[in-house]
mmCIF file with all atom_site columns, C-alpha atoms in Angstrom:
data_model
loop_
_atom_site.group_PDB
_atom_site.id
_atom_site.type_symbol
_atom_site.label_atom_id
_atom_site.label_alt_id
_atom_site.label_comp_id
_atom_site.label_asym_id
_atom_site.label_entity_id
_atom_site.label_seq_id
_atom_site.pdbx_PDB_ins_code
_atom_site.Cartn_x
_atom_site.Cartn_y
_atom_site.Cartn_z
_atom_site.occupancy
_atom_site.B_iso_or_equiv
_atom_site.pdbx_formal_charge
_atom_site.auth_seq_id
_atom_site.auth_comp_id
_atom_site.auth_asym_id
_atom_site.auth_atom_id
_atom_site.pdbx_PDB_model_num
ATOM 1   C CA . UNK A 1 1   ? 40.965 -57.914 -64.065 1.00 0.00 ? 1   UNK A CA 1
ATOM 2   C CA . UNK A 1 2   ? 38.221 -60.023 -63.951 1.00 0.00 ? 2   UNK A CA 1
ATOM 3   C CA . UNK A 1 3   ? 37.370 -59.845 -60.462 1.00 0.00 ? 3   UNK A CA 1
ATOM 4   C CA . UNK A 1 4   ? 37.319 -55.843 -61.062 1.00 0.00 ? 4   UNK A CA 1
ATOM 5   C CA . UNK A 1 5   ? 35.241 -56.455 -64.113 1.00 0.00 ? 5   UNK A CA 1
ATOM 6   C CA . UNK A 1 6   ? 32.864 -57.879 -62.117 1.00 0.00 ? 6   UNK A CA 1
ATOM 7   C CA . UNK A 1 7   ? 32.780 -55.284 -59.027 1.00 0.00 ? 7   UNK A CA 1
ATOM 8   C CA . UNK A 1 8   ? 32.559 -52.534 -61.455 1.00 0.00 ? 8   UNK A CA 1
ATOM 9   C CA . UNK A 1 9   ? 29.234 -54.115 -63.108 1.00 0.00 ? 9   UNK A CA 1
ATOM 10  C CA . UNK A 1 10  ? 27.951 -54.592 -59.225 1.00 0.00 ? 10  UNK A CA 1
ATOM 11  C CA . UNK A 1 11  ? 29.058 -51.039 -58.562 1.00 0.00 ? 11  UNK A CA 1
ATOM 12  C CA . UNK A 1 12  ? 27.420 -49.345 -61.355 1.00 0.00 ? 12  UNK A CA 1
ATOM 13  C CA . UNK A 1 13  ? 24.434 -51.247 -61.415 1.00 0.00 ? 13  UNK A CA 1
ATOM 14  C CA . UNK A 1 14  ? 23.484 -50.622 -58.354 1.00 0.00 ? 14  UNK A CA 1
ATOM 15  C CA . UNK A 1 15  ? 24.300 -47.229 -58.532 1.00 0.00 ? 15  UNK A CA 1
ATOM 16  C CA . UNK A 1 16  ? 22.091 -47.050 -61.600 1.00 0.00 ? 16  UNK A CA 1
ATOM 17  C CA . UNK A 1 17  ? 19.323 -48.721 -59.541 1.00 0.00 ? 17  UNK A CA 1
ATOM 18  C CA . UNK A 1 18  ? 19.629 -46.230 -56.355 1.00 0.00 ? 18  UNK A CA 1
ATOM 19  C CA . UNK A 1 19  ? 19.534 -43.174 -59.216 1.00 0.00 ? 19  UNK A CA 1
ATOM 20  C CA . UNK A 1 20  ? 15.964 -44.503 -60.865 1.00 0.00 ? 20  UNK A CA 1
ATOM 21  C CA . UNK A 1 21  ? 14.867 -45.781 -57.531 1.00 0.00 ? 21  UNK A CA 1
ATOM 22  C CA . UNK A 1 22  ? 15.674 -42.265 -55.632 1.00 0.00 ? 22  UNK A CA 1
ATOM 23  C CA . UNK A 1 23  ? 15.055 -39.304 -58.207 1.00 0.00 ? 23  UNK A CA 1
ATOM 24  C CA . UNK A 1 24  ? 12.309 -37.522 -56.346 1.00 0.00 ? 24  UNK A CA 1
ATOM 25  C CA . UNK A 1 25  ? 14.675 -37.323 -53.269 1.00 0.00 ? 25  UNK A CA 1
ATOM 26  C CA . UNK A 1 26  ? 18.191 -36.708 -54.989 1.00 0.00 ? 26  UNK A CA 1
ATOM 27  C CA . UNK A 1 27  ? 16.687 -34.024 -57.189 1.00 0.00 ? 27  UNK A CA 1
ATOM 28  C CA . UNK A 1 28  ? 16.419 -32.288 -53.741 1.00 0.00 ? 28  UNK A CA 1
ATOM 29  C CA . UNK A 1 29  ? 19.100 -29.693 -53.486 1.00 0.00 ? 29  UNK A CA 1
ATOM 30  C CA . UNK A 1 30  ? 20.206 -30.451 -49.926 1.00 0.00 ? 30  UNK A CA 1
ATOM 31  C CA . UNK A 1 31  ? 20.818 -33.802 -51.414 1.00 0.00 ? 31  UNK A CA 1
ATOM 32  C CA . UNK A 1 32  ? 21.960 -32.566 -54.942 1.00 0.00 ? 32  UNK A CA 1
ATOM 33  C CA . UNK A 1 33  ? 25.206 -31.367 -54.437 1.00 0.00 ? 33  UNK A CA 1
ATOM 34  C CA . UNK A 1 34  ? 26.147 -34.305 -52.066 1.00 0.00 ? 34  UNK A CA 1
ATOM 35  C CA . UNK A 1 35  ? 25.362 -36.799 -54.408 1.00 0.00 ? 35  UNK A CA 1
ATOM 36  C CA . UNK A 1 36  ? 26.912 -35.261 -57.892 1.00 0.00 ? 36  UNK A CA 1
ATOM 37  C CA . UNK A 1 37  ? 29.975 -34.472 -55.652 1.00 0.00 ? 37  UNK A CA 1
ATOM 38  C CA . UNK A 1 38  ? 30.166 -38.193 -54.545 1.00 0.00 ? 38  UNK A CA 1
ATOM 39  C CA . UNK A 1 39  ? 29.482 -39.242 -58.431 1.00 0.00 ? 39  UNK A CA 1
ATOM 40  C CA . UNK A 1 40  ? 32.183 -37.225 -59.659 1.00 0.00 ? 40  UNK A CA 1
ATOM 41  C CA . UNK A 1 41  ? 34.443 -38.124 -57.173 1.00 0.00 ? 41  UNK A CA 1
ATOM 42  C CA . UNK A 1 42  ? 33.582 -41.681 -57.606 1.00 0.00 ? 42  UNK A CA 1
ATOM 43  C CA . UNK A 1 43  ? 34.284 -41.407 -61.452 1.00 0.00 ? 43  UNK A CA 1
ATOM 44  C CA . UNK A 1 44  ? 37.399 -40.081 -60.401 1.00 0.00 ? 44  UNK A CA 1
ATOM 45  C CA . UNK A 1 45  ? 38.777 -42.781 -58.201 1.00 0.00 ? 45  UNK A CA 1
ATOM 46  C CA . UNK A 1 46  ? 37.219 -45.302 -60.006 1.00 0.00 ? 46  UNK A CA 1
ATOM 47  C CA . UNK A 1 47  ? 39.206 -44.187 -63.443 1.00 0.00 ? 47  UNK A CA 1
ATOM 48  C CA . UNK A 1 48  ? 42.529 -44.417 -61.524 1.00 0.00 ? 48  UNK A CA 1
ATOM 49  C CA . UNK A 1 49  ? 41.910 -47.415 -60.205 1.00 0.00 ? 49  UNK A CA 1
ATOM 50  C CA . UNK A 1 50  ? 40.333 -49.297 -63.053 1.00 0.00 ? 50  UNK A CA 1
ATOM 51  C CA . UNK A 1 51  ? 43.380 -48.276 -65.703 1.00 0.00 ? 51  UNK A CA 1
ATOM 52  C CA . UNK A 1 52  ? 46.087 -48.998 -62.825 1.00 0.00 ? 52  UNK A CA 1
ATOM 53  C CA . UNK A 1 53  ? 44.461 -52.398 -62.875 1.00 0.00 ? 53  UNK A CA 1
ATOM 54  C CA . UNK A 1 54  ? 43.911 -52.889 -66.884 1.00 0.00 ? 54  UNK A CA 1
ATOM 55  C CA . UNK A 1 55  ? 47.352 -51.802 -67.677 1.00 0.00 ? 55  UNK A CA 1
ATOM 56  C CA . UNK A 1 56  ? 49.163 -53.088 -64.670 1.00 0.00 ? 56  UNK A CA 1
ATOM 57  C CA . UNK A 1 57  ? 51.154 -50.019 -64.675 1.00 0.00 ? 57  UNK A CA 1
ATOM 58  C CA . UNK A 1 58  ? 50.888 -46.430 -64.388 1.00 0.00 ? 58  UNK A CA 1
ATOM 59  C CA . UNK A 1 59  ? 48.803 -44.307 -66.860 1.00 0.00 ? 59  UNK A CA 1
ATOM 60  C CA . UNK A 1 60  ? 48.993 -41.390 -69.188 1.00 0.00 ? 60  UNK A CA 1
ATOM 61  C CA . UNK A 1 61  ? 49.775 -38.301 -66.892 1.00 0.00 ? 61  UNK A CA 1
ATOM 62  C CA . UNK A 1 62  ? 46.946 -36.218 -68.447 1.00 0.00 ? 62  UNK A CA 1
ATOM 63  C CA . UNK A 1 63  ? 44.362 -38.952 -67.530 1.00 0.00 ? 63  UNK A CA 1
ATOM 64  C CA . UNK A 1 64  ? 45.436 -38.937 -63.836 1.00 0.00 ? 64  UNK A CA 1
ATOM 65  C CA . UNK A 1 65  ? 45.542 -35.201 -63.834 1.00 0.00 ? 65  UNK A CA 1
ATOM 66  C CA . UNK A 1 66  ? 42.069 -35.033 -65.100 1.00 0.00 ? 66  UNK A CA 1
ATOM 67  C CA . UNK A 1 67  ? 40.673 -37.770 -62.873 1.00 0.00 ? 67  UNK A CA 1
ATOM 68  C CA . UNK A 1 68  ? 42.624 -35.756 -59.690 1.00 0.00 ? 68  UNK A CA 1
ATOM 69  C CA . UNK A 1 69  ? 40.321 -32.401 -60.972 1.00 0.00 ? 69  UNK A CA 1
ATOM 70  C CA . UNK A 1 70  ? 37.600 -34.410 -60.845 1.00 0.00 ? 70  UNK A CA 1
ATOM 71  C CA . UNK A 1 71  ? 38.210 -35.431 -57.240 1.00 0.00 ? 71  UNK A CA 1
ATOM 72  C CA . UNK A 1 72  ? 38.746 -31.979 -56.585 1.00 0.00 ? 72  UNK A CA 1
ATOM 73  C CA . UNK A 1 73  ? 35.314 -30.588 -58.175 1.00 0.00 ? 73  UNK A CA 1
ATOM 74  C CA . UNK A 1 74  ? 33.332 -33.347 -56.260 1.00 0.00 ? 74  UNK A CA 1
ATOM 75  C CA . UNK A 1 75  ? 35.021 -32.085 -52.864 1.00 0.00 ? 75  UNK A CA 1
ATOM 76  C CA . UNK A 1 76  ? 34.421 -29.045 -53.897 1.00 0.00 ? 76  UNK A CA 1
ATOM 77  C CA . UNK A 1 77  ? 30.491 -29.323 -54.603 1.00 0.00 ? 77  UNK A CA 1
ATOM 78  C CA . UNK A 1 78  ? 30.271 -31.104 -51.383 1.00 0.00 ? 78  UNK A CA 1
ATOM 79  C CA . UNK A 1 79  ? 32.835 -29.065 -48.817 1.00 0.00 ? 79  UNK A CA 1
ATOM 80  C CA . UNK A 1 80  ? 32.286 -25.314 -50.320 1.00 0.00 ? 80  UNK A CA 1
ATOM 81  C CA . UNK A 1 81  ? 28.624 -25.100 -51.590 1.00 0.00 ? 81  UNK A CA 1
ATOM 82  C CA . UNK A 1 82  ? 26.918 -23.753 -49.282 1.00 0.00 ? 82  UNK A CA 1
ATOM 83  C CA . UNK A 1 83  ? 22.628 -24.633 -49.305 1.00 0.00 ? 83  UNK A CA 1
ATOM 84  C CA . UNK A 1 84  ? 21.424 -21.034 -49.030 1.00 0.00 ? 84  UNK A CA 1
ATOM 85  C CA . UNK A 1 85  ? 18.677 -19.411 -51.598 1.00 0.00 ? 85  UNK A CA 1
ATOM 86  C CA . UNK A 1 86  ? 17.690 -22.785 -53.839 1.00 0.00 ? 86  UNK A CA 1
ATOM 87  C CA . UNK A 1 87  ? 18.056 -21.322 -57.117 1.00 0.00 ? 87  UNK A CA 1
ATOM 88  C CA . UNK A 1 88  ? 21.589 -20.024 -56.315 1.00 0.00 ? 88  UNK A CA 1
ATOM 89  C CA . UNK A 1 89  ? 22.222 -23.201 -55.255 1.00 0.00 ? 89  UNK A CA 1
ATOM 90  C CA . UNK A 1 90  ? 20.781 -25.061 -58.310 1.00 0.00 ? 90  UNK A CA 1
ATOM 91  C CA . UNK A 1 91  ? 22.289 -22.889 -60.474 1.00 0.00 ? 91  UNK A CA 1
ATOM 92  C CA . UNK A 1 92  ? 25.986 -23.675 -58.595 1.00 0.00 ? 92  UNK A CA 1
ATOM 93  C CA . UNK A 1 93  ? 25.389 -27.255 -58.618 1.00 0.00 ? 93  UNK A CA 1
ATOM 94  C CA . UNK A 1 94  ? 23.962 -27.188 -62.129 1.00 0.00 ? 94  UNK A CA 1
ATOM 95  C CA . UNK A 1 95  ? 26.485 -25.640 -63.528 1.00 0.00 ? 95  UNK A CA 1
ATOM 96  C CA . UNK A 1 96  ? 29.486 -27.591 -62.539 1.00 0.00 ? 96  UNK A CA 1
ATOM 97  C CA . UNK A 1 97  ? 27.656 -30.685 -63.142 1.00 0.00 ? 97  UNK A CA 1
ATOM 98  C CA . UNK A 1 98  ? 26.837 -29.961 -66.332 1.00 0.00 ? 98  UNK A CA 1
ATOM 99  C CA . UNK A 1 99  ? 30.219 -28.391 -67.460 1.00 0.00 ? 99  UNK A CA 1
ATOM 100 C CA . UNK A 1 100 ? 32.032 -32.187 -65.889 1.00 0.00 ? 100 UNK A CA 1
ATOM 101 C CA . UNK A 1 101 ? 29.568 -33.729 -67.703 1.00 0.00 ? 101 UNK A CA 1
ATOM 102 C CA . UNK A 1 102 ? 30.309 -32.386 -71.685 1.00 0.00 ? 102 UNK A CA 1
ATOM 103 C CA . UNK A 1 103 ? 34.231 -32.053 -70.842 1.00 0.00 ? 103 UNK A CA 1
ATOM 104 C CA . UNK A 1 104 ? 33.194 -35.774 -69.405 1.00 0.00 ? 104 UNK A CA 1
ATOM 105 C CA . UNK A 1 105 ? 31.772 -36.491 -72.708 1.00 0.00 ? 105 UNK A CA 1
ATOM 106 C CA . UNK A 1 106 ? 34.636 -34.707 -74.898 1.00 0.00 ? 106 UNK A CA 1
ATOM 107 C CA . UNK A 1 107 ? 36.705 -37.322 -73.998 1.00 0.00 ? 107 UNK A CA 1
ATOM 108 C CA . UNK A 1 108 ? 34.202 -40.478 -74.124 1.00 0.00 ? 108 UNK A CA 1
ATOM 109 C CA . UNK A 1 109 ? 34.007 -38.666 -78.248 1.00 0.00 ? 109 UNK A CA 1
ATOM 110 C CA . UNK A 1 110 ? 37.652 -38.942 -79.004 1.00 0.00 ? 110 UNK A CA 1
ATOM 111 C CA . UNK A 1 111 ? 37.418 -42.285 -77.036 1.00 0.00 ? 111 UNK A CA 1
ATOM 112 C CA . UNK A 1 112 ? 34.487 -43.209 -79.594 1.00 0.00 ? 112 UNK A CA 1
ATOM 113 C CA . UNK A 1 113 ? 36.257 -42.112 -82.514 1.00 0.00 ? 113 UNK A CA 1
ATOM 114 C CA . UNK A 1 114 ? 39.410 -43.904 -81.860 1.00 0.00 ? 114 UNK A CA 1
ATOM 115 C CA . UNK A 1 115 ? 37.308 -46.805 -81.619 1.00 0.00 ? 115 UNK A CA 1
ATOM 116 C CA . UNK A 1 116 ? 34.948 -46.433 -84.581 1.00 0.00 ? 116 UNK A CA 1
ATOM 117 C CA . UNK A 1 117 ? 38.272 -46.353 -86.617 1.00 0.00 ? 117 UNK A CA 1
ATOM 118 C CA . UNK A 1 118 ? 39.857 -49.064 -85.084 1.00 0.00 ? 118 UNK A CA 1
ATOM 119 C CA . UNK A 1 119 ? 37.254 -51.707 -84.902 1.00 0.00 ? 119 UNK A CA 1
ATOM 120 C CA . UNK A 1 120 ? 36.566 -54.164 -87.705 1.00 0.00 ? 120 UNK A CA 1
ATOM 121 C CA . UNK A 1 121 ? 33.410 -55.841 -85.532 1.00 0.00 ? 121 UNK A CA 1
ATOM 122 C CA . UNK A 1 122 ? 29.771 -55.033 -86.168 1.00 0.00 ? 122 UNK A CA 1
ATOM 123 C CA . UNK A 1 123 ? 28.457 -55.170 -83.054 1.00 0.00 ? 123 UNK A CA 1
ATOM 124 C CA . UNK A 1 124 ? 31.823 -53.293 -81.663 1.00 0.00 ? 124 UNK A CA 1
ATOM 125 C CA . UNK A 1 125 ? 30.572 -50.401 -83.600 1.00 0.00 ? 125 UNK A CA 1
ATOM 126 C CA . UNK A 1 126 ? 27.343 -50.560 -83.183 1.00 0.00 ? 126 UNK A CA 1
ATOM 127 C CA . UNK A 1 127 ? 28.530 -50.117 -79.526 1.00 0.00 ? 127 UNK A CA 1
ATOM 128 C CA . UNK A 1 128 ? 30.498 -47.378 -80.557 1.00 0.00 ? 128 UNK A CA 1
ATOM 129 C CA . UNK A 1 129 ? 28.125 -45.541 -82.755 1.00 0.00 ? 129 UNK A CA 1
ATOM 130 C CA . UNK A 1 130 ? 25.199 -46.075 -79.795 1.00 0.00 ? 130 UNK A CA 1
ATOM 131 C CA . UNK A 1 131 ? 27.890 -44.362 -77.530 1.00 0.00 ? 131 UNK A CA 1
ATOM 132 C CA . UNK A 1 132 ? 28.706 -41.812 -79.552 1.00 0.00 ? 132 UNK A CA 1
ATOM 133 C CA . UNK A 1 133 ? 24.511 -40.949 -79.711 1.00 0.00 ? 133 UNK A CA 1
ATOM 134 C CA . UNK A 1 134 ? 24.440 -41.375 -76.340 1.00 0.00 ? 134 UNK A CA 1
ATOM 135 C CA . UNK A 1 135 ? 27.188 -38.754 -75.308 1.00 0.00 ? 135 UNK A CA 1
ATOM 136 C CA . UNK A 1 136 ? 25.867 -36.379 -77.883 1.00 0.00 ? 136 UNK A CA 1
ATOM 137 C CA . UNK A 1 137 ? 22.744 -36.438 -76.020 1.00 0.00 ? 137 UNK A CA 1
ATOM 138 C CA . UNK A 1 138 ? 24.288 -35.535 -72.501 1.00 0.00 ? 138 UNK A CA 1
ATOM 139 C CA . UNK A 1 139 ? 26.249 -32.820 -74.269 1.00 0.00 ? 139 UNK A CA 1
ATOM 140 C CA . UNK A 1 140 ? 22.689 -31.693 -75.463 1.00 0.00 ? 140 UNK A CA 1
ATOM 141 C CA . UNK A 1 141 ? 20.960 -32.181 -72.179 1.00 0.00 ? 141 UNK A CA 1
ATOM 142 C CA . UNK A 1 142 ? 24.010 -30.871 -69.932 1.00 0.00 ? 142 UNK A CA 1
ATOM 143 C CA . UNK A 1 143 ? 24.034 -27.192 -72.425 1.00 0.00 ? 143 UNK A CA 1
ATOM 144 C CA . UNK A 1 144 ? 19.921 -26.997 -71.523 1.00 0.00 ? 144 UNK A CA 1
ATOM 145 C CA . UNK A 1 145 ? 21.126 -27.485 -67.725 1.00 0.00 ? 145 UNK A CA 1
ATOM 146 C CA . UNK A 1 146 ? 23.505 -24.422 -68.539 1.00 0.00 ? 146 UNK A CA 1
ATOM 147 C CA . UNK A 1 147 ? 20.864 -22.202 -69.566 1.00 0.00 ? 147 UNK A CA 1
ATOM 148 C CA . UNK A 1 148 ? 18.351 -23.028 -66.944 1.00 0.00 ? 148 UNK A CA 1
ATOM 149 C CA . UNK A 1 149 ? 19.718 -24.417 -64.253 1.00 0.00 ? 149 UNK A CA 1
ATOM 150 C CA . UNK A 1 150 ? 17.076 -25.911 -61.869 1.00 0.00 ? 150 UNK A CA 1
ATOM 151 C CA . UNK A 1 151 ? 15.604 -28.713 -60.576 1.00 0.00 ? 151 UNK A CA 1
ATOM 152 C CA . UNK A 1 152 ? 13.774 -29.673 -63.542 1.00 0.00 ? 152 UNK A CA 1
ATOM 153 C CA . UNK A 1 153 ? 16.636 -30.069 -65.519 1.00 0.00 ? 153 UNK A CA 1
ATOM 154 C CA . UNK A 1 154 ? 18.699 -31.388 -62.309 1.00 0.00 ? 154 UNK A CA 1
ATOM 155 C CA . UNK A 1 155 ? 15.939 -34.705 -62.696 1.00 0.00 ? 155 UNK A CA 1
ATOM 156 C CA . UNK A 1 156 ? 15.886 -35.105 -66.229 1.00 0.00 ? 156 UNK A CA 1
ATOM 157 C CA . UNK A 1 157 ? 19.847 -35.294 -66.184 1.00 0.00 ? 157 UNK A CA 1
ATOM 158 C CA . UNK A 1 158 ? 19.448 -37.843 -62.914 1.00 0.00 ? 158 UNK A CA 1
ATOM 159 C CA . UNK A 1 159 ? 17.895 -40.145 -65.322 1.00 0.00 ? 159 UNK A CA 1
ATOM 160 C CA . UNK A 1 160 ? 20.494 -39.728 -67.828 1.00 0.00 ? 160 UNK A CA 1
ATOM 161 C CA . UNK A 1 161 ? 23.091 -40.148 -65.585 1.00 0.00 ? 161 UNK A CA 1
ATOM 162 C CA . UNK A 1 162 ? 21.178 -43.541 -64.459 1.00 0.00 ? 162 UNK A CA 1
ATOM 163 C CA . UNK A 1 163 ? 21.643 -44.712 -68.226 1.00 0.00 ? 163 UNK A CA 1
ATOM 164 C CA . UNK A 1 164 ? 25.371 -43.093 -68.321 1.00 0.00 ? 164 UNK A CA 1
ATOM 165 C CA . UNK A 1 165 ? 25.748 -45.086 -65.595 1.00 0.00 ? 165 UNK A CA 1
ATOM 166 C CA . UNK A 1 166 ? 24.683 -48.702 -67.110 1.00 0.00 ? 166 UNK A CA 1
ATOM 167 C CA . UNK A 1 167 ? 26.100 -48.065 -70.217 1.00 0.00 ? 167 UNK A CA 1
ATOM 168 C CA . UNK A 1 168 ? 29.481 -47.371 -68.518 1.00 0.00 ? 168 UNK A CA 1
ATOM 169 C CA . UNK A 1 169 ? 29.453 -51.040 -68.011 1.00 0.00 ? 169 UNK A CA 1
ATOM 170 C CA . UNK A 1 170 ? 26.855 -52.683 -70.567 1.00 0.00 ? 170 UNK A CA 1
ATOM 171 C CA . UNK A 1 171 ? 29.033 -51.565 -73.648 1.00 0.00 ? 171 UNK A CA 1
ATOM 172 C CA . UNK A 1 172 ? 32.090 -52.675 -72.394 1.00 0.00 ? 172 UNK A CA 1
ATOM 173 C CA . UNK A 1 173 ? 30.800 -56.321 -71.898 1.00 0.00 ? 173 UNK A CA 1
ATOM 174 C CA . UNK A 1 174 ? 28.812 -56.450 -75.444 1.00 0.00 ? 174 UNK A CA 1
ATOM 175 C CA . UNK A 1 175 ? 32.356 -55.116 -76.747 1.00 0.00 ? 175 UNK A CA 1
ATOM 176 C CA . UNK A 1 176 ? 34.016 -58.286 -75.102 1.00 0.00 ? 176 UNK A CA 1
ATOM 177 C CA . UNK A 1 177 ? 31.592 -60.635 -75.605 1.00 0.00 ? 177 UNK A CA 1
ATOM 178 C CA . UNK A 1 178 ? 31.820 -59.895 -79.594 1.00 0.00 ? 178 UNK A CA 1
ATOM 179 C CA . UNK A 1 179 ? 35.581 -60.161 -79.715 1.00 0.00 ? 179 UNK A CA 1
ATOM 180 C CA . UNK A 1 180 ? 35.593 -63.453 -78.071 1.00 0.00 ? 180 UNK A CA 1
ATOM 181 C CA . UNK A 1 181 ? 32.640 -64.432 -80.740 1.00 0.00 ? 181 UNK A CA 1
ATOM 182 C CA . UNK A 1 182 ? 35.128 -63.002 -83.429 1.00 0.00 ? 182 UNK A CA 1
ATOM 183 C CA . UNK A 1 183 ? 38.033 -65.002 -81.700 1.00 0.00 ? 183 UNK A CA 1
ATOM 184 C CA . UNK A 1 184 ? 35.805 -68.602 -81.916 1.00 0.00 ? 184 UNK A CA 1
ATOM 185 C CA . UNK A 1 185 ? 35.036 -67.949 -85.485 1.00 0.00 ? 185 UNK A CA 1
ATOM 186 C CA . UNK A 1 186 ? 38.566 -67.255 -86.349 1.00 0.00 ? 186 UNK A CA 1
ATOM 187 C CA . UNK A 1 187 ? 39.591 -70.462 -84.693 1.00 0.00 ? 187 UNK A CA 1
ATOM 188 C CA . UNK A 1 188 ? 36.964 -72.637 -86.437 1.00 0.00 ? 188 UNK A CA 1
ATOM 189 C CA . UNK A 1 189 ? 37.739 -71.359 -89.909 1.00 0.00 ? 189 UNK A CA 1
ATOM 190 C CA . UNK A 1 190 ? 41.159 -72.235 -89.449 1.00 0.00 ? 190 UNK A CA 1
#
């Protein structure tokens, strides 16, 4: 697990690095729909294989369902969306990025929740309540993208998905690294 732990931080951060390094260019709709398809089928595969690996067994049938759909949007975007007239295109792209990203986000909520209820650690929900702001505000942002569709909004929600994108792995390892703080305290007060 901690081999993956590690890949996934390399993966991600360098994804988040080609997002803020490339957002002129991606923001391009013949490179648009190529890229979110690729992103949502990489959050796809990746969710599969990083809860095979965490619980060393099979997982929930819903979550493999959903993470299958998303495989299935991303090929979509990328096999079936044609690059005709822009704003049709835009507004295609838009759309189906923005509706992944708040059912996306519905689930990172109840995920949030959950934790927020569970935790007894400051800084574990701090983490939480930070991630809870943080997928409010790509609910926000992906309803805007709704509305008008474009490339305007397709760049502002490139750099949010650069930040969704570190955070995926940042909170995680602030989670960890207070638990094991928690775990050294415990020890030294008994």
């Amino acid at each position: 697990m901690k081999v993956y732990g590690m890949i996934r931080t390399g993966l991600f951060g360098a994804l988040t690095a080609v997002v803020l390094a490339l957002v002129p260019t991606l923001a391009e709709i013949e490179v648009l729909r190529y890229f979110i398809g690729s992103v949502i089928i990489f959050y796809g595969v990746e969710e599969i294989v990083f809860t095979a690996i965490k619980y060393k067994k099979h997982y929930a049938i819903h979550s493999l369902f959903w993470n299958v759909v998303e495989i299935v949007i991303g090929l979509t975007l990328i096999v079936f969306v044609e690059t005709g007239e822009t704003n049709v295109t835009y507004a295609v792209v838009c759309v189906v990025w923005a509706m992944w990203s708040i059912l996306r986000e519905t689930r990172e909520l109840a995920e949030v929740t959950e934790e927020l209820k569970e935790s007894r650690l400051l800084p574990c929900r701090i983490v939480a309540i930070v991630n809870l702001i943080e997928s409010l505000t790509v609910i926000a942002f992906s309803l805007t993208m709704l509305i008008e569709p474009g490339e305007h909004h397709a760049k502002i929600h490139l750099y949010l998905l650069a930040v969704e994108l570190f955070t995926k792995v940042l909170f995680p390892i602030i989670k960890t690294i207070a638990e094991k703080h928690e775990e050294k305290n415990k020890e030294k007060t008994e």
